[in-house]
Every structure is written in C-alpha cells, then in structure tokens.
Coordinates of C-alpha atoms in Angstrom, one line a residue:
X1 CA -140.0 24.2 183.0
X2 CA -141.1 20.3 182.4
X3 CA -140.1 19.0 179.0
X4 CA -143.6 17.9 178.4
X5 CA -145.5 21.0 179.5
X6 CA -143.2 23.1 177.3
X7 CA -143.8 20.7 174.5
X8 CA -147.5 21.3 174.9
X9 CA -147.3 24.8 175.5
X10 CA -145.1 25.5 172.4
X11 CA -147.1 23.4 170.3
X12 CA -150.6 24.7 171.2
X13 CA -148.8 28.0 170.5
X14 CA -147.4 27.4 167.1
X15 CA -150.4 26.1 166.1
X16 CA -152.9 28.8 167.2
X17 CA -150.3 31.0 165.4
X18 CA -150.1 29.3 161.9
X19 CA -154.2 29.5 161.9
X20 CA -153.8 33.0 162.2
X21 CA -151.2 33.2 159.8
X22 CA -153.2 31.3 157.4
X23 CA -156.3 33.2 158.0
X24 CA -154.4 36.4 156.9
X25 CA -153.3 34.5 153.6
X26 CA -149.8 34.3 154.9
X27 CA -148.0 30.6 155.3
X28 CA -148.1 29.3 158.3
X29 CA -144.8 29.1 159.1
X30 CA -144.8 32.5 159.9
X31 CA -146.8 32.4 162.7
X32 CA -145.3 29.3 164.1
X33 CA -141.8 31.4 164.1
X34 CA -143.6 34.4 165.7
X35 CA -145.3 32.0 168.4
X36 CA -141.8 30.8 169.3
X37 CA -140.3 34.3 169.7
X38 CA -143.2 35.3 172.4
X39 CA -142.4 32.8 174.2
X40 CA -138.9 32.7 174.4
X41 CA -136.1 35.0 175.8
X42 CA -137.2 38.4 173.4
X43 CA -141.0 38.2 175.0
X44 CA -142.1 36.1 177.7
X45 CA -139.2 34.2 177.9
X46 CA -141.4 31.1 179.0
X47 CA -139.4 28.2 177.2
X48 CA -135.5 28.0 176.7
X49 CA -134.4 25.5 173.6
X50 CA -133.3 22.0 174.5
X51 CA -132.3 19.0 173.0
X52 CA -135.1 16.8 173.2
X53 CA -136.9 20.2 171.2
X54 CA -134.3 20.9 169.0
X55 CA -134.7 16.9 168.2
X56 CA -138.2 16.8 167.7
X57 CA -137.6 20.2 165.3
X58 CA -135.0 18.4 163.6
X59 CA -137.4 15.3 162.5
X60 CA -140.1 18.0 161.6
X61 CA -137.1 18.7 158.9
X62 CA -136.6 15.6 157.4
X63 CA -140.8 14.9 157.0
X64 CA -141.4 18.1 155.2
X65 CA -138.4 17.5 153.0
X66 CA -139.7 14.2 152.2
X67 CA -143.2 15.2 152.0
X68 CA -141.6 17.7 149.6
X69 CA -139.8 15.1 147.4
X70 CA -143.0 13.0 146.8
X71 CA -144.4 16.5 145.2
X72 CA -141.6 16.6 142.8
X73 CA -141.3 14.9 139.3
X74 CA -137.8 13.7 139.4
X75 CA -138.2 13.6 135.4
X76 CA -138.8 17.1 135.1
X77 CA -136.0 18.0 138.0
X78 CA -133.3 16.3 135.3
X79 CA -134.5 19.2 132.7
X80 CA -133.6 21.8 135.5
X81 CA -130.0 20.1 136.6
X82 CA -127.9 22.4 134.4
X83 CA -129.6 25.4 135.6
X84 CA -129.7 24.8 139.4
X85 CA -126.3 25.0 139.1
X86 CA -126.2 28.5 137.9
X87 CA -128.6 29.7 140.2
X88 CA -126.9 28.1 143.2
X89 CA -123.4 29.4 142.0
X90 CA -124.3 32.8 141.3
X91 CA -126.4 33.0 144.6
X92 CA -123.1 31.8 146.9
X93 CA -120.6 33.7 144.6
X94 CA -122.8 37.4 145.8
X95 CA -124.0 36.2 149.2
X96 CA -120.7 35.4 149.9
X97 CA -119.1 39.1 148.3
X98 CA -121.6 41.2 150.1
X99 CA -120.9 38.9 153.6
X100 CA -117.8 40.0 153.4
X101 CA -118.5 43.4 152.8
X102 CA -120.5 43.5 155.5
X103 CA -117.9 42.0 157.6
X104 CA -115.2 44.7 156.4
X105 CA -117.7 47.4 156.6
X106 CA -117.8 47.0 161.1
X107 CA -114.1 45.4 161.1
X108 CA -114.8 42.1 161.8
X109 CA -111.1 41.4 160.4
X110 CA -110.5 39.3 157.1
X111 CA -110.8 35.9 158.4
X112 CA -114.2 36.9 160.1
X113 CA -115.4 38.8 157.4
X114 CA -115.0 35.7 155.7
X115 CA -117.0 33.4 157.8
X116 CA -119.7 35.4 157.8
X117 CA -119.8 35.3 153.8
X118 CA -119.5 31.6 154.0
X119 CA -122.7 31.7 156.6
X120 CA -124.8 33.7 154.3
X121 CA -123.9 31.5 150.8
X122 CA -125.9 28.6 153.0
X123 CA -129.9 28.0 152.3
X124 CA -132.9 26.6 153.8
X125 CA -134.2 23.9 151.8
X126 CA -136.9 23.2 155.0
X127 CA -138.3 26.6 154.8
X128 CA -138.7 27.1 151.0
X129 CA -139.9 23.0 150.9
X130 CA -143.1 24.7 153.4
X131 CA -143.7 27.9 151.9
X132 CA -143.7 26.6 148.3
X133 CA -146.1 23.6 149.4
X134 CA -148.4 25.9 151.1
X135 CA -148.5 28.4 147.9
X136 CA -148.8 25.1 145.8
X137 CA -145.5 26.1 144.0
X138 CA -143.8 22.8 144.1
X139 CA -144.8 21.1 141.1
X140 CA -144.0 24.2 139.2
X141 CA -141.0 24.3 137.4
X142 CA -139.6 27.1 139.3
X143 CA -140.3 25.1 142.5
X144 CA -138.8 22.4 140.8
X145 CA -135.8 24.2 140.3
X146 CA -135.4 25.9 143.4
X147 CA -135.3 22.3 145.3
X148 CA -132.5 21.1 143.1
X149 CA -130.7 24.3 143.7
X150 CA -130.8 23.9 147.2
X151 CA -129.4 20.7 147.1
X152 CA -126.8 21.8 144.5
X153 CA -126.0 24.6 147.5
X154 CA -125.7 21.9 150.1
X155 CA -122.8 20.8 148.3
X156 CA -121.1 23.8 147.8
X157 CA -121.8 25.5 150.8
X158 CA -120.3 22.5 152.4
X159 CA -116.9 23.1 151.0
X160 CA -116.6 26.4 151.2
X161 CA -117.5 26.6 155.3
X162 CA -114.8 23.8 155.3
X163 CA -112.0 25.7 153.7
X164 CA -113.3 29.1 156.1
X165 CA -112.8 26.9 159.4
X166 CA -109.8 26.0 158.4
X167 CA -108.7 29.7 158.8
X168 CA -109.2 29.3 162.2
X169 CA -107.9 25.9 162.9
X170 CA -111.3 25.0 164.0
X171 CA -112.8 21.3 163.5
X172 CA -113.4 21.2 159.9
X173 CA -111.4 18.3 157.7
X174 CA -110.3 18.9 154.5
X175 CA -111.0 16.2 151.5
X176 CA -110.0 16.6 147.9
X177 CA -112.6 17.9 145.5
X178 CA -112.4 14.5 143.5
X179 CA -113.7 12.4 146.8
X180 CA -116.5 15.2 147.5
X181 CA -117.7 14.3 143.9
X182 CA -117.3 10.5 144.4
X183 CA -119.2 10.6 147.2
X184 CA -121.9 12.5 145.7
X185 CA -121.8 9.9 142.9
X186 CA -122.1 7.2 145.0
X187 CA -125.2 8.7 147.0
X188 CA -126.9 9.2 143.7
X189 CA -126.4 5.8 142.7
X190 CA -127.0 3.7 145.5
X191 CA -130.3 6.4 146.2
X192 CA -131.4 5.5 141.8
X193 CA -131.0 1.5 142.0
X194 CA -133.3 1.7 145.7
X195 CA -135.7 4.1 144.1
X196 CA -136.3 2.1 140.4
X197 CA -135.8 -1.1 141.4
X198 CA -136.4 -1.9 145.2
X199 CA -139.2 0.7 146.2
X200 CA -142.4 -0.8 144.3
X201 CA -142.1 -4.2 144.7
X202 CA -141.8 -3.5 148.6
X203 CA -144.7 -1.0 148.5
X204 CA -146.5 -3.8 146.7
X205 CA -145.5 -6.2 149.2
X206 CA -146.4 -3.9 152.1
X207 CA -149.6 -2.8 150.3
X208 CA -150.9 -6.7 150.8
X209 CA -150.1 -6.9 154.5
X210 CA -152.9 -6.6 157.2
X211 CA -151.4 -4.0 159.5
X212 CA -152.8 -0.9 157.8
X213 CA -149.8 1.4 160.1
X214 CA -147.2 -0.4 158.0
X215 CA -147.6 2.5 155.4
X216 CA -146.4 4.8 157.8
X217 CA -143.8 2.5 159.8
X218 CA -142.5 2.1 156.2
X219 CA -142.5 5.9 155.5
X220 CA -140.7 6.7 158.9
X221 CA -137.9 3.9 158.1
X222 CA -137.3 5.3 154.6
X223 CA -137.2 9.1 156.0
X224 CA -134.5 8.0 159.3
X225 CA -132.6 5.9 156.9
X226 CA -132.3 7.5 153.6
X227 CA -131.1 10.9 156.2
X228 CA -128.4 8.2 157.2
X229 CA -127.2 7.6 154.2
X230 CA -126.8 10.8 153.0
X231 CA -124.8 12.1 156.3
X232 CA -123.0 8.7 155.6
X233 CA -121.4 10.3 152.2
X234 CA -121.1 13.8 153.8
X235 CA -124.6 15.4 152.4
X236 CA -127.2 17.6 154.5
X237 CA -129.8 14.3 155.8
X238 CA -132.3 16.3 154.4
X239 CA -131.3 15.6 150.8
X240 CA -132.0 11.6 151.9
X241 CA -135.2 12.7 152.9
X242 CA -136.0 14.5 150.2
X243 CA -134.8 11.8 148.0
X244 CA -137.0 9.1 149.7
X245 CA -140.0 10.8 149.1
X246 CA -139.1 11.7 145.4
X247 CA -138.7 8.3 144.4
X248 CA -142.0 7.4 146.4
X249 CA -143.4 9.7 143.7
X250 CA -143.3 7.3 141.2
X251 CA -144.8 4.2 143.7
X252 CA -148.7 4.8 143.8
X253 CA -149.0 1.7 146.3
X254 CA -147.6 4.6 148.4
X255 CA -149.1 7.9 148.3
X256 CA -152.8 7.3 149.3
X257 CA -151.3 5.3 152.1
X258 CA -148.5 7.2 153.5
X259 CA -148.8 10.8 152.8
X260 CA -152.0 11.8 155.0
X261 CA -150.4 9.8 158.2
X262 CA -147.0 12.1 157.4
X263 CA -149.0 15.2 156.8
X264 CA -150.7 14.2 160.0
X265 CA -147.5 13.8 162.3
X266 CA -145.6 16.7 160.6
X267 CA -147.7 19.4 160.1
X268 CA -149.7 18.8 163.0
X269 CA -146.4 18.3 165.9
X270 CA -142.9 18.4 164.2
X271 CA -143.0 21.1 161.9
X272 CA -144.6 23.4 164.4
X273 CA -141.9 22.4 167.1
X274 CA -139.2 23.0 164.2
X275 CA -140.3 26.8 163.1
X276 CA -140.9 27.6 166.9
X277 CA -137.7 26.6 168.3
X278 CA -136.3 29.2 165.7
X279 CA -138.5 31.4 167.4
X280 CA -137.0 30.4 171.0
X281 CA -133.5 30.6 170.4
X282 CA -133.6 34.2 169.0
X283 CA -133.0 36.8 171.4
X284 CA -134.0 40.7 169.9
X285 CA -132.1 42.0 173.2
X286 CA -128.5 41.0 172.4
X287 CA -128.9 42.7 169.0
X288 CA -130.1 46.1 169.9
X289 CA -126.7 47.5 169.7
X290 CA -126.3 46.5 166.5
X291 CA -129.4 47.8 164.9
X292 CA -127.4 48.9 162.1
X293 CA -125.0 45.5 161.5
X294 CA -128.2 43.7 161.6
X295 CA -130.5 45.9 159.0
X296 CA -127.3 45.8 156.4
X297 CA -126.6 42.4 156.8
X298 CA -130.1 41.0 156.6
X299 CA -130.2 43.1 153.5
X300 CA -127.0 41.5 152.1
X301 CA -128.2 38.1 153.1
X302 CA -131.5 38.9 151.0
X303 CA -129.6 40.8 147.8
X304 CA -127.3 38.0 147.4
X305 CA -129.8 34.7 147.1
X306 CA -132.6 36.9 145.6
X307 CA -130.5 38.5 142.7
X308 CA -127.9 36.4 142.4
X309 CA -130.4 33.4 142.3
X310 CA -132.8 35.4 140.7
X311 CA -130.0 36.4 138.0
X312 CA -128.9 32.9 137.4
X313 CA -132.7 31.9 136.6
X314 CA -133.5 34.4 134.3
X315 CA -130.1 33.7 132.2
X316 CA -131.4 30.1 132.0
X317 CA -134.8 31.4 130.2
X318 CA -137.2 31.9 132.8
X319 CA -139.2 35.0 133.0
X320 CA -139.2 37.7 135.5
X321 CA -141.7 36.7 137.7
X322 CA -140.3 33.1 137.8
X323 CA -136.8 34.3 138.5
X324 CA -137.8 36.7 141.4
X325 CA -139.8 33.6 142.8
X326 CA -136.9 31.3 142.2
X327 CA -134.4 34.0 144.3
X328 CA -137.1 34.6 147.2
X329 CA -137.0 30.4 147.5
X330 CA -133.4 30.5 148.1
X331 CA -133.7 33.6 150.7
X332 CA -134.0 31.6 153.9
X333 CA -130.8 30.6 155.2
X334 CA -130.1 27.0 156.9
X335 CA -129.1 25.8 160.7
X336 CA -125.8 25.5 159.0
X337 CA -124.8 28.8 159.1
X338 CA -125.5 28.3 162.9
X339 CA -123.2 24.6 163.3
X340 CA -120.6 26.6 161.9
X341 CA -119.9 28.4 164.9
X342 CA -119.5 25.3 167.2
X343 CA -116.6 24.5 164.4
X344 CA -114.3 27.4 165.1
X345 CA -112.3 27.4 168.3
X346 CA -114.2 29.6 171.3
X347 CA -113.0 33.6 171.4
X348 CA -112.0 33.2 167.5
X349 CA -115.5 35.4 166.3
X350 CA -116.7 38.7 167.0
X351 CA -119.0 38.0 170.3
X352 CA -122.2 39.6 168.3
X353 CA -121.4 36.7 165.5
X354 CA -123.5 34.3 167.2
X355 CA -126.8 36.2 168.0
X356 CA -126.2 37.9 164.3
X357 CA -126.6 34.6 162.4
X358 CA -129.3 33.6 164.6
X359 CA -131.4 36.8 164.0
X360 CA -130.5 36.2 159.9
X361 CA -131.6 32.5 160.0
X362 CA -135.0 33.9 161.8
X363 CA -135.6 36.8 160.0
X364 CA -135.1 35.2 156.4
X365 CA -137.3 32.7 157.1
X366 CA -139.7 35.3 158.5
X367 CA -139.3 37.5 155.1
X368 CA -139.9 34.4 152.7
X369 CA -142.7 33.4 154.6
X370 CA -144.1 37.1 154.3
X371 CA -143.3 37.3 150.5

C-alpha cells in the first residue's frame, strides 16, 4: 500500500478509535492500539509496519514525554529521588525472577530464560506519560514518582540487557559501572545549567520575536536535541525529552505558547501513529500455540512491576491505593524489550521469542490503559 494512504488510513483509524475509547471513560490509547491491530496482520491485515511509520511513532514518543515533563514539578520529583529507586529496583529484581521462571517453566534453556527476564524488568515511560495525563495523574505525587522511576529503570534496565547479550556474544558493549554513572552525571548537569540558566532568557528573547510559529520551532528543536543528548551519554532519548519539557515548566514565556501547538501535532498525528503501529506489528496468529506461554508470562510481566513496584512504594510511605497506582504505571513494558532481539545473533532465541515480547509490549500497554 502507498505510504501516504496508509498514513491516512491508520490515522483516521486511531483516531475514530481513541473517541470511542474516551467515550467509554477509557484512555484513548487503548483504542488507538486496538485500531492498529484491525488493521494489521491479526484482522484485516491492511497495513504492514514501515520505517517512515515506525519514525513518525517514534517522534509521537519524544512529544508526549516532553509534554509530560512540562506537567511535572522537578522540585517535588527531588522529594521522590530516594524512593524511585526502590520502586524501580524491587520492580526489575521480581520481573526479572518470574521472567526466568517463566523461561525455565517451557525450557527455554538458562541463557534464554534469562533474556526474557531482562525483557520484562524494561518499562514504558510513553505509555504511563499518556495514561496518567489523560486520568490527570501527573502532577500527583504518585505520578510524580512513577516518571522518575521510569527513568531510574532506563538506567538499569540498560545494564542488565547488556550483561544478558553478552551471553550470547550478541552486539552489546560492556562499560564499567563507574563510566555508566559519569555519564549519567554528566547528562544531569549539562541538562540543569541549560534548564536554570539558558532556557528563560531565550524564551524571553523568542517571546519578543514577530514570528508567532517560533514557539513551536523552538519546542521541536529542544525535543530533537535534548533526545540527542541523552542517546549521546547512553540514556533512552526520551529522558531528553522529558527533561526539556520539565525544565520548560519553570519558563512561563513558554507554556501558553508552546504547549497547545505540541498538543496539536502529537495528540492529533504522532501519538496515534505511535500506539497504532503497536497495533500493526502484533500478530495474535503466531501465538495461538502458545496460549499458555503467553497467559503466564503476561501474568509475570504484570506481577513483577505491579507488586514489586507497588511493594517498593508502599515501604516508602505511600498508601495502598497510591502504591497499586504507582505499580499499574510501571506495567507497560518499553520497545526495548523488542531492540533487544536485533542484539543477539540470529537462531540464538527460541523462534516464539519474538512474537512473545511483541504480544507483552501490546498487551501491557493494553491492560494499563484498561486499568
């Protein structure tokens, strides 16, 4: 099919199916996902995934994230910083346990028992980001702590799919703990100094200029390159985002300017192509003999970020309620779990691998969005 007719046929699609996801009080996103798997290969099987969709879904990413930092009080994500940590460890420790399990439960062998772990200890900061802004949980303080313990996740996650690829003497490369950390560092400090110091005096300089687009040529520039720089020092791009628009929090030159022209392009094109290119590259088929492999490890994949996130939370002090809301945020896992398997040499997984951590990363983000 043409590129563009696709385009407009996915779009329209995802679009008529977040209005009737909203209309049954349900987040859009979930009707976007569902959109995309009628019309790809488990329905209709109308659209195939391609790059120039895949791109398009990927920039949907990195707006929403940064739509979803200028929601968040980066003084009140300090106060969480101790306890993301928790939450994120105990989350990968039990995702990872009960991946392996899984793993050793249909003989999937040690080393692949292991990657699967390492797949299911990765999260979705993208898909909790949209279903905590259309619930209006961000500025909560669970919210708040959810996004830092995605990022926190991002980092650890990272290291441990390293170490797993490395099992199979795929493409990973190994760096010492210390330089992870430095880089880190470094990220965070370059990202303060640009956020305190740099970001309002431009927004006040661009707030003078005639061209009224320049808000949002200025948003798109801070998005694009603040994702560089975070791939730059080894971090998910998202985090850049993110961290763009947290710092644009603070700017108020910015906010009436930019944020309705980002809503606009995101929520009304990129996002929809993002959650419906999910859709597309799921295929139900390839998983029908493995009805049982699936059910248990989409219930692993759910125990281990919902308790183990959920159990981290509430030893921090936050209630029940918060806690469980704080482990279904961390539920949906990430397109990392899917890079990993272009990392390990071809024939090295079990061949139901592939369609298994598709189906996860779908259905995940298809049970946070119904939660």
């Amino acid at each position: 099919m043409n590129e563009l007719l696709a385009l407009v046929i996915l779009i329209a699609a995802a679009r008529m199916g977040g209005e009737i996801a909203t209309r049954t009080r349900q987040s859009p996103m979930l009707g976007e996902i569902i959109a995309g798997l009628l019309l790809g290969p488990t329905a209709l099987n109308l659209i195939s995934p391609n790059e120039t969709l895949e791109f398009l879904g990927h920039l949907g990413i990195l707006f929403m994230t940064f739509l979803a930092g200028m929601e968040t009080d980066l003084r009140m994500l300090r106060k969480v910083a101790g306890p993301s940590v928790l939450v994120s460890a105990f989350g990968i420790v039990l995702s990872v346990a009960l991946g392996f399990a899984v793993g050793w439960l249909f003989d999937f062998g040690l080393a692949s028992s292991l990657f699967l772990g390492a797949a299911l200890s990765t999260s979705s900061i993208a898909v909790t980001a949209r279903v905590f802004t259309d619930f209006k949980l961000m500025r909560t303080r669970v919210g708040l702590l959810s996004m830092a313990a995605h990022a926190v996740d991002d980092i650890l996650a990272m290291r441990l799919i390293i170490f797993v690829v490395s099992l199979f003497g795929g493409e990973a490369t190994s760096a010492p703990v210390w330089l992870v950390l430095a880089k880190v560092a470094a990220f965070l400090a370059i990202t303060t100094v640009i956020g305190l110091w740099v970001f309002k005096p431009v927004m006040r300089w661009v707030y003078r200029l005639r061209s009224r687009e320049m808000h949002f040529t200025v948003a798109v520039l801070l998005v694009l390159g603040f994702g560089w720089m975070a791939e730059f020092f080894g971090l998910a791009d998202v985090l850049g985002a993110f961290a763009a628009g947290a710092f644009l929090h603070y700017t108020e030159e910015a906010e009436p300017a930019m944020v309705h022209r980002v809503e606009a392009l995101s929520d009304g094109f990129l996002v929809p192509v993002f959650f419906g290119v999910i859709g597309l590259q799921t295929d139900l088929f390839l998983l029908l003999d493995a009805v049982p492999l699936v059910a248990i490890a989409l219930i692993a994949a759910i125990i281990g970020k919902l308790v183990g996130c959920g159990l981290g939370a509430r030893i921090t002090g936050y209630s029940n309620r918060e806690s469980v809301i704080v482990g279904a945020g961390m539920v949906p896992r990430a397109g990392l779990a899917l890079i990993m398997l272009g990392l390990v040499p071809e024939g090295s997984l079990p061949d139901v691998m592939a369609p298994l951590l598709v189906a996860i990363v779908f259905l995940t983000a298809l049970v946070t969005g119904i939660s």
